[in-house]
Amino acid sequence: MAPDFELPDQHGTPVRLSGLRGSRVLLIFYPVAFSGVCRGELAQVRDELIPQLPADVRVLGVSVDSMFAQRAWAEQEGYEFPLLSDFWPHGQVAQAYGVFDEKRGLAKRGTFLIDGEGAIRWSVVNPISSARDVADYLKALS
């Protein structure tokens, strides 16, 4: 089962994973807002993935950035999906999913597909410097 959590999105609205039961959730951890690789990945999610998603799939981005940084970045880049702040306790959710880099204090590039019952059905973890492929998300969802 996926570890449950509640984190604020970029607008300060709490999002609880267990509150999304009945929908599949694509949980995307990324190191930090405003970085080049993260910008490229989330732009692909925005432009290529989300338009192809079935109606029962929710996308959640998660980083250790503050809610305020997440909001500024979402507004700048036009990200309309929730960007969750794992700011405090610092990286607690990333730790629960095994993707927190203790040495750097941020999340690795981990992605988890969680089914409507709350079970992890697919995951991939890339090093911080390696972007993920959106095509892999679509394969996992099919």
CSV table of N, CA and C in Angstrom, one decimal:
chain,number,residue,atom,x,y,z
A,1,MET,N,0.8,-1.2,0.0
A,1,MET,CA,0.0,0.0,0.0
A,1,MET,C,0.9,1.3,0.0
A,2,ALA,N,0.4,2.3,-0.7
A,2,ALA,CA,1.1,3.5,-0.7
A,2,ALA,C,1.0,4.2,0.6
A,3,PRO,N,2.1,4.8,1.2
A,3,PRO,CA,2.0,5.5,2.4
A,3,PRO,C,1.1,6.7,2.2
A,4,ASP,N,0.1,6.9,3.2
A,4,ASP,CA,-0.8,8.0,3.1
A,4,ASP,C,-0.1,9.2,3.6
A,5,PHE,N,-0.6,10.4,3.1
A,5,PHE,CA,0.0,11.7,3.5
A,5,PHE,C,-1.0,12.8,3.3
A,6,GLU,N,-0.7,13.9,3.9
A,6,GLU,CA,-1.5,15.1,3.6
A,6,GLU,C,-0.4,16.2,3.5
A,7,LEU,N,-0.4,16.9,2.3
A,7,LEU,CA,0.5,18.0,2.0
A,7,LEU,C,-0.3,19.2,1.4
A,8,PRO,N,0.2,20.4,1.6
A,8,PRO,CA,-0.5,21.5,1.0
A,8,PRO,C,-0.1,21.6,-0.5
A,9,ASP,N,-1.0,22.0,-1.4
A,9,ASP,CA,-0.7,22.3,-2.7
A,9,ASP,C,-0.1,23.7,-2.9
A,10,GLN,N,0.1,24.2,-4.1
A,10,GLN,CA,0.7,25.5,-4.3
A,10,GLN,C,-0.2,26.6,-3.8
A,11,HIS,N,-1.5,26.3,-3.6
A,11,HIS,CA,-2.4,27.3,-3.1
A,11,HIS,C,-2.7,27.2,-1.6
A,12,GLY,N,-2.0,26.3,-0.9
A,12,GLY,CA,-2.2,26.0,0.5
A,12,GLY,C,-3.4,25.1,0.8
A,13,THR,N,-4.0,24.5,-0.2
A,13,THR,CA,-5.1,23.6,0.0
A,13,THR,C,-4.5,22.2,0.4
A,14,PRO,N,-5.0,21.6,1.5
A,14,PRO,CA,-4.4,20.3,1.8
A,14,PRO,C,-4.9,19.2,0.9
A,15,VAL,N,-4.0,18.4,0.5
A,15,VAL,CA,-4.3,17.2,-0.4
A,15,VAL,C,-3.9,16.0,0.4
A,16,ARG,N,-4.9,15.1,0.6
A,16,ARG,CA,-4.7,13.8,1.3
A,16,ARG,C,-4.8,12.7,0.3
A,17,LEU,N,-3.8,11.9,0.2
A,17,LEU,CA,-3.7,10.8,-0.8
A,17,LEU,C,-5.0,9.9,-0.6
A,18,SER,N,-5.3,9.5,0.6
A,18,SER,CA,-6.4,8.6,0.8
A,18,SER,C,-7.8,9.3,0.4
A,19,GLY,N,-7.8,10.6,0.3
A,19,GLY,CA,-9.0,11.3,-0.1
A,19,GLY,C,-9.2,11.2,-1.6
A,20,LEU,N,-8.2,10.6,-2.3
A,20,LEU,CA,-8.4,10.4,-3.8
A,20,LEU,C,-8.7,9.0,-4.1
A,21,ARG,N,-9.1,8.2,-3.1
A,21,ARG,CA,-9.4,6.8,-3.4
A,21,ARG,C,-10.5,6.8,-4.5
A,22,GLY,N,-10.5,5.7,-5.3
A,22,GLY,CA,-11.4,5.6,-6.5
A,22,GLY,C,-10.8,6.2,-7.7
A,23,SER,N,-9.8,7.0,-7.6
A,23,SER,CA,-9.0,7.5,-8.8
A,23,SER,C,-7.6,6.9,-8.7
A,24,ARG,N,-7.0,6.8,-9.9
A,24,ARG,CA,-5.6,6.4,-9.9
A,24,ARG,C,-4.8,7.7,-9.7
A,25,VAL,N,-3.7,7.6,-9.1
A,25,VAL,CA,-2.8,8.7,-8.8
A,25,VAL,C,-1.4,8.5,-9.4
A,26,LEU,N,-1.0,9.4,-10.2
A,26,LEU,CA,0.4,9.4,-10.6
A,26,LEU,C,1.2,10.4,-9.7
A,27,LEU,N,2.0,9.9,-8.8
A,27,LEU,CA,2.7,10.7,-7.8
A,27,LEU,C,4.1,10.9,-8.3
A,28,ILE,N,4.5,12.2,-8.7
A,28,ILE,CA,5.7,12.5,-9.3
A,28,ILE,C,6.6,13.3,-8.3
A,29,PHE,N,7.6,12.7,-7.8
A,29,PHE,CA,8.6,13.5,-6.9
A,29,PHE,C,9.6,14.1,-7.8
A,30,TYR,N,10.0,15.3,-7.6
A,30,TYR,CA,11.0,16.0,-8.3
A,30,TYR,C,11.9,16.8,-7.3
A,31,PRO,N,13.2,17.0,-7.7
A,31,PRO,CA,14.1,17.6,-6.7
A,31,PRO,C,13.7,19.0,-6.2
A,32,VAL,N,13.7,20.0,-7.2
A,32,VAL,CA,13.4,21.3,-6.8
A,32,VAL,C,12.8,22.1,-7.9
A,33,ALA,N,11.9,23.1,-7.5
A,33,ALA,CA,11.3,23.9,-8.5
A,33,ALA,C,12.4,24.8,-9.2
A,34,PHE,N,12.1,25.3,-10.3
A,34,PHE,CA,12.9,26.2,-11.1
A,34,PHE,C,14.2,25.7,-11.6
A,35,SER,N,14.4,24.3,-11.5
A,35,SER,CA,15.6,23.7,-12.1
A,35,SER,C,15.3,23.3,-13.5
A,36,GLY,N,16.3,23.2,-14.3
A,36,GLY,CA,16.2,22.9,-15.7
A,36,GLY,C,15.5,21.5,-16.0
A,37,VAL,N,16.1,20.5,-15.4
A,37,VAL,CA,15.6,19.1,-15.7
A,37,VAL,C,14.1,19.0,-15.2
A,38,CYS,N,13.8,19.6,-14.0
A,38,CYS,CA,12.5,19.5,-13.5
A,38,CYS,C,11.5,20.3,-14.4
A,39,ARG,N,11.9,21.4,-14.8
A,39,ARG,CA,11.1,22.2,-15.7
A,39,ARG,C,10.8,21.4,-17.0
A,40,GLY,N,11.7,20.8,-17.6
A,40,GLY,CA,11.5,20.0,-18.8
A,40,GLY,C,10.6,18.8,-18.5
A,41,GLU,N,10.8,18.1,-17.4
A,41,GLU,CA,9.9,17.0,-17.1
A,41,GLU,C,8.4,17.4,-16.9
A,42,LEU,N,8.2,18.5,-16.0
A,42,LEU,CA,6.9,18.9,-15.7
A,42,LEU,C,6.2,19.5,-16.9
A,43,ALA,N,7.0,20.2,-17.8
A,43,ALA,CA,6.4,20.7,-19.0
A,43,ALA,C,5.9,19.6,-19.9
A,44,GLN,N,6.6,18.4,-20.0
A,44,GLN,CA,6.1,17.3,-20.7
A,44,GLN,C,4.9,16.7,-20.1
A,45,VAL,N,4.8,16.7,-18.8
A,45,VAL,CA,3.6,16.2,-18.1
A,45,VAL,C,2.5,17.1,-18.5
A,46,ARG,N,2.7,18.4,-18.4
A,46,ARG,CA,1.6,19.4,-18.7
A,46,ARG,C,1.2,19.3,-20.2
A,47,ASP,N,2.2,19.2,-21.1
A,47,ASP,CA,1.9,19.3,-22.6
A,47,ASP,C,1.6,18.0,-23.2
A,48,GLU,N,2.2,16.9,-22.8
A,48,GLU,CA,2.1,15.6,-23.5
A,48,GLU,C,1.3,14.6,-22.7
A,49,LEU,N,1.5,14.5,-21.4
A,49,LEU,CA,0.8,13.5,-20.6
A,49,LEU,C,-0.6,13.8,-20.2
A,50,ILE,N,-0.8,15.0,-19.6
A,50,ILE,CA,-2.2,15.3,-19.1
A,50,ILE,C,-3.2,15.3,-20.2
A,51,PRO,N,-3.0,15.8,-21.4
A,51,PRO,CA,-4.0,15.7,-22.4
A,51,PRO,C,-4.4,14.3,-22.8
A,52,GLN,N,-3.6,13.3,-22.6
A,52,GLN,CA,-3.9,11.9,-22.9
A,52,GLN,C,-4.4,11.1,-21.8
A,53,LEU,N,-4.5,11.6,-20.6
A,53,LEU,CA,-4.8,10.8,-19.5
A,53,LEU,C,-6.3,10.5,-19.4
A,54,PRO,N,-6.6,9.2,-19.0
A,54,PRO,CA,-8.0,8.9,-18.7
A,54,PRO,C,-8.6,9.8,-17.6
A,55,ALA,N,-9.9,9.9,-17.5
A,55,ALA,CA,-10.5,10.8,-16.6
A,55,ALA,C,-10.3,10.4,-15.1
A,56,ASP,N,-9.9,9.1,-14.9
A,56,ASP,CA,-9.8,8.6,-13.5
A,56,ASP,C,-8.4,8.8,-13.0
A,57,VAL,N,-7.5,9.5,-13.7
A,57,VAL,CA,-6.1,9.7,-13.2
A,57,VAL,C,-5.9,11.1,-12.7
A,58,ARG,N,-5.3,11.2,-11.5
A,58,ARG,CA,-4.9,12.5,-11.0
A,58,ARG,C,-3.4,12.5,-10.9
A,59,VAL,N,-2.8,13.6,-11.3
A,59,VAL,CA,-1.4,13.9,-11.3
A,59,VAL,C,-1.1,14.8,-10.1
A,60,LEU,N,-0.1,14.3,-9.3
A,60,LEU,CA,0.4,15.2,-8.2
A,60,LEU,C,1.9,15.3,-8.3
A,61,GLY,N,2.4,16.5,-8.3
A,61,GLY,CA,3.9,16.7,-8.2
A,61,GLY,C,4.2,17.0,-6.8
A,62,VAL,N,5.4,16.5,-6.4
A,62,VAL,CA,5.8,16.7,-5.0
A,62,VAL,C,7.3,17.1,-4.9
A,63,SER,N,7.7,18.1,-4.2
A,63,SER,CA,9.1,18.5,-4.0
A,63,SER,C,9.2,19.1,-2.6
A,64,VAL,N,10.4,19.3,-2.1
A,64,VAL,CA,10.6,19.8,-0.8
A,64,VAL,C,10.5,21.3,-0.7
A,65,ASP,N,10.2,21.9,-1.9
A,65,ASP,CA,10.0,23.4,-1.9
A,65,ASP,C,8.9,23.9,-1.1
A,66,SER,N,8.9,25.1,-0.6
A,66,SER,CA,7.8,25.7,0.1
A,66,SER,C,6.6,25.8,-0.8
A,67,MET,N,5.4,26.0,-0.2
A,67,MET,CA,4.2,26.2,-0.9
A,67,MET,C,4.3,27.5,-1.8
A,68,PHE,N,5.0,28.5,-1.2
A,68,PHE,CA,5.1,29.8,-2.0
A,68,PHE,C,6.0,29.6,-3.2
A,69,ALA,N,7.1,28.8,-3.1
A,69,ALA,CA,7.9,28.6,-4.3
A,69,ALA,C,7.1,27.8,-5.3
A,70,GLN,N,6.4,26.8,-4.8
A,70,GLN,CA,5.5,26.0,-5.7
A,70,GLN,C,4.5,26.8,-6.5
A,71,ARG,N,3.9,27.8,-5.8
A,71,ARG,CA,2.9,28.6,-6.4
A,71,ARG,C,3.6,29.5,-7.5
A,72,ALA,N,4.7,30.1,-7.1
A,72,ALA,CA,5.4,31.0,-8.1
A,72,ALA,C,5.8,30.2,-9.3
A,73,TRP,N,6.3,29.0,-9.1
A,73,TRP,CA,6.7,28.2,-10.2
A,73,TRP,C,5.5,27.8,-11.1
A,74,ALA,N,4.5,27.3,-10.5
A,74,ALA,CA,3.3,26.9,-11.2
A,74,ALA,C,2.7,28.0,-12.0
A,75,GLU,N,2.7,29.2,-11.4
A,75,GLU,CA,2.2,30.4,-12.2
A,75,GLU,C,3.1,30.7,-13.3
A,76,GLN,N,4.4,30.7,-13.1
A,76,GLN,CA,5.3,31.0,-14.2
A,76,GLN,C,5.3,30.0,-15.3
A,77,GLU,N,5.1,28.8,-15.0
A,77,GLU,CA,5.2,27.7,-16.0
A,77,GLU,C,3.8,27.2,-16.5
A,78,GLY,N,2.7,27.7,-15.9
A,78,GLY,CA,1.4,27.3,-16.3
A,78,GLY,C,1.0,25.9,-15.9
A,79,TYR,N,1.6,25.4,-14.8
A,79,TYR,CA,1.2,24.1,-14.3
A,79,TYR,C,-0.1,24.2,-13.5
A,80,GLU,N,-1.1,23.5,-14.0
A,80,GLU,CA,-2.4,23.6,-13.4
A,80,GLU,C,-2.7,22.4,-12.5
A,81,PHE,N,-1.9,21.4,-12.5
A,81,PHE,CA,-2.1,20.3,-11.6
A,81,PHE,C,-1.4,20.6,-10.3
A,82,PRO,N,-1.8,19.9,-9.2
A,82,PRO,CA,-1.3,20.2,-7.9
A,82,PRO,C,0.2,19.9,-7.8
A,83,LEU,N,0.9,20.9,-7.2
A,83,LEU,CA,2.3,20.8,-6.8
A,83,LEU,C,2.3,20.8,-5.3
A,84,LEU,N,2.7,19.7,-4.7
A,84,LEU,CA,2.6,19.6,-3.2
A,84,LEU,C,3.9,19.9,-2.6
A,85,SER,N,3.8,20.6,-1.4
A,85,SER,CA,5.0,21.0,-0.7
A,85,SER,C,5.3,20.0,0.4
A,86,ASP,N,6.4,19.3,0.3
A,86,ASP,CA,7.0,18.4,1.3
A,86,ASP,C,8.0,19.1,2.1
A,87,PHE,N,7.7,20.4,2.4
A,87,PHE,CA,8.7,21.3,3.0
A,87,PHE,C,9.0,21.0,4.5
A,88,TRP,N,7.9,20.7,5.3
A,88,TRP,CA,8.0,20.5,6.7
A,88,TRP,C,7.0,19.5,7.2
A,89,PRO,N,7.4,18.5,8.0
A,89,PRO,CA,8.8,18.2,8.2
A,89,PRO,C,9.5,17.8,6.9
A,90,HIS,N,10.7,18.4,6.8
A,90,HIS,CA,11.4,18.4,5.5
A,90,HIS,C,11.6,17.0,4.9
A,91,GLY,N,10.9,16.8,3.8
A,91,GLY,CA,11.1,15.6,3.0
A,91,GLY,C,10.4,14.4,3.6
A,92,GLN,N,9.5,14.5,4.5
A,92,GLN,CA,8.9,13.4,5.3
A,92,GLN,C,8.2,12.4,4.3
A,93,VAL,N,7.5,13.0,3.3
A,93,VAL,CA,6.8,12.1,2.4
A,93,VAL,C,7.7,11.4,1.5
A,94,ALA,N,8.7,12.1,1.0
A,94,ALA,CA,9.7,11.5,0.1
A,94,ALA,C,10.5,10.4,0.9
A,95,GLN,N,10.7,10.6,2.1
A,95,GLN,CA,11.3,9.5,3.0
A,95,GLN,C,10.4,8.3,3.0
A,96,ALA,N,9.1,8.5,3.2
A,96,ALA,CA,8.2,7.4,3.3
A,96,ALA,C,8.1,6.6,2.0
A,97,TYR,N,8.4,7.2,0.9
A,97,TYR,CA,8.4,6.5,-0.4
A,97,TYR,C,9.8,6.1,-0.8
A,98,GLY,N,10.8,6.3,0.1
A,98,GLY,CA,12.1,5.9,-0.2
A,98,GLY,C,12.9,6.6,-1.3
A,99,VAL,N,12.5,7.9,-1.5
A,99,VAL,CA,13.1,8.7,-2.6
A,99,VAL,C,13.8,9.9,-2.1
A,100,PHE,N,14.0,10.0,-0.8
A,100,PHE,CA,14.7,11.2,-0.2
A,100,PHE,C,16.2,11.0,-0.2
A,101,ASP,N,16.9,12.0,-0.8
A,101,ASP,CA,18.3,12.0,-0.8
A,101,ASP,C,18.8,12.8,0.4
A,102,GLU,N,19.2,12.0,1.4
A,102,GLU,CA,19.6,12.6,2.7
A,102,GLU,C,20.8,13.6,2.6
A,103,LYS,N,21.7,13.2,1.7
A,103,LYS,CA,22.9,14.0,1.5
A,103,LYS,C,22.6,15.4,0.9
A,104,ARG,N,21.7,15.4,0.0
A,104,ARG,CA,21.3,16.7,-0.7
A,104,ARG,C,20.1,17.4,-0.1
A,105,GLY,N,19.3,16.6,0.7
A,105,GLY,CA,18.1,17.2,1.3
A,105,GLY,C,17.0,17.4,0.4
A,106,LEU,N,16.9,16.6,-0.7
A,106,LEU,CA,15.8,16.7,-1.6
A,106,LEU,C,15.4,15.4,-2.2
A,107,ALA,N,14.3,15.4,-2.9
A,107,ALA,CA,13.8,14.1,-3.5
A,107,ALA,C,14.5,13.7,-4.7
A,108,LYS,N,14.7,12.4,-4.9
A,108,LYS,CA,15.1,11.8,-6.2
A,108,LYS,C,13.9,11.9,-7.1
A,109,ARG,N,14.2,11.6,-8.4
A,109,ARG,CA,13.1,11.6,-9.4
A,109,ARG,C,12.3,10.2,-9.3
A,110,GLY,N,11.4,10.1,-8.4
A,110,GLY,CA,10.6,8.9,-8.2
A,110,GLY,C,9.2,9.2,-8.7
A,111,THR,N,8.6,8.2,-9.3
A,111,THR,CA,7.3,8.3,-9.8
A,111,THR,C,6.5,7.0,-9.4
A,112,PHE,N,5.3,7.1,-8.9
A,112,PHE,CA,4.5,6.0,-8.4
A,112,PHE,C,3.2,6.1,-9.0
A,113,LEU,N,2.7,5.0,-9.5
A,113,LEU,CA,1.3,4.9,-10.0
A,113,LEU,C,0.5,4.1,-8.9
A,114,ILE,N,-0.4,4.8,-8.3
A,114,ILE,CA,-1.2,4.2,-7.2
A,114,ILE,C,-2.6,4.0,-7.7
A,115,ASP,N,-3.1,2.8,-7.5
A,115,ASP,CA,-4.5,2.4,-8.0
A,115,ASP,C,-5.5,3.0,-7.1
A,116,GLY,N,-6.8,2.9,-7.5
A,116,GLY,CA,-7.9,3.4,-6.8
A,116,GLY,C,-8.1,2.9,-5.4
A,117,GLU,N,-7.5,1.8,-5.1
A,117,GLU,CA,-7.6,1.2,-3.7
A,117,GLU,C,-6.4,1.7,-2.8
A,118,GLY,N,-5.4,2.4,-3.4
A,118,GLY,CA,-4.3,2.9,-2.6
A,118,GLY,C,-3.1,2.0,-2.7
A,119,ALA,N,-3.0,1.1,-3.6
A,119,ALA,CA,-1.8,0.2,-3.8
A,119,ALA,C,-0.9,0.7,-4.9
A,120,ILE,N,0.4,0.6,-4.6
A,120,ILE,CA,1.4,1.0,-5.7
A,120,ILE,C,1.4,-0.1,-6.7
A,121,ARG,N,1.1,0.3,-8.0
A,121,ARG,CA,1.1,-0.7,-9.0
A,121,ARG,C,2.3,-0.6,-10.0
A,122,TRP,N,3.0,0.5,-9.9
A,122,TRP,CA,4.2,0.7,-10.8
A,122,TRP,C,5.0,1.8,-10.2
A,123,SER,N,6.3,1.7,-10.3
A,123,SER,CA,7.2,2.8,-9.9
A,123,SER,C,8.5,2.8,-10.7
A,124,VAL,N,9.1,4.0,-10.7
A,124,VAL,CA,10.4,4.2,-11.3
A,124,VAL,C,11.1,5.2,-10.5
A,125,VAL,N,12.4,5.0,-10.3
A,125,VAL,CA,13.2,6.0,-9.6
A,125,VAL,C,14.5,6.3,-10.4
A,126,ASN,N,14.6,7.5,-10.8
A,126,ASN,CA,15.8,7.9,-11.5
A,126,ASN,C,16.7,8.8,-10.7
A,127,PRO,N,18.0,8.8,-11.0
A,127,PRO,CA,18.9,9.7,-10.3
A,127,PRO,C,18.5,11.1,-10.5
A,128,ILE,N,18.9,12.0,-9.6
A,128,ILE,CA,18.5,13.4,-9.7
A,128,ILE,C,18.9,14.0,-11.0
A,129,SER,N,20.0,13.6,-11.7
A,129,SER,CA,20.4,14.2,-12.9
A,129,SER,C,19.7,13.6,-14.2
A,130,SER,N,18.9,12.5,-14.0
A,130,SER,CA,18.3,11.9,-15.2
A,130,SER,C,16.8,12.1,-15.3
A,131,ALA,N,16.4,12.7,-16.3
A,131,ALA,CA,15.0,12.9,-16.6
A,131,ALA,C,14.2,11.6,-16.8
A,132,ARG,N,13.0,11.6,-16.5
A,132,ARG,CA,12.1,10.4,-16.8
A,132,ARG,C,11.5,10.6,-18.1
A,133,ASP,N,10.9,9.5,-18.7
A,133,ASP,CA,10.3,9.6,-20.0
A,133,ASP,C,8.8,9.5,-19.8
A,134,VAL,N,8.1,10.4,-20.3
A,134,VAL,CA,6.6,10.5,-20.2
A,134,VAL,C,6.0,9.2,-20.8
A,135,ALA,N,6.6,8.7,-21.9
A,135,ALA,CA,6.1,7.5,-22.5
A,135,ALA,C,6.0,6.3,-21.6
A,136,ASP,N,6.9,6.3,-20.6
A,136,ASP,CA,6.8,5.2,-19.6
A,136,ASP,C,5.6,5.3,-18.7
A,137,TYR,N,5.2,6.6,-18.4
A,137,TYR,CA,4.0,6.8,-17.6
A,137,TYR,C,2.7,6.3,-18.4
A,138,LEU,N,2.7,6.6,-19.7
A,138,LEU,CA,1.6,6.2,-20.5
A,138,LEU,C,1.5,4.6,-20.6
A,139,LYS,N,2.7,4.0,-20.7
A,139,LYS,CA,2.7,2.5,-20.8
A,139,LYS,C,2.2,1.9,-19.5
A,140,ALA,N,2.6,2.5,-18.4
A,140,ALA,CA,2.2,2.0,-17.0
A,140,ALA,C,0.7,2.2,-16.9
A,141,LEU,N,0.1,3.3,-17.3
A,141,LEU,CA,-1.3,3.6,-17.2
A,141,LEU,C,-2.1,2.7,-18.1
A,142,SER,N,-1.6,2.2,-19.2
A,142,SER,CA,-2.4,1.3,-20.0
A,142,SER,C,-2.3,-0.1,-19.5
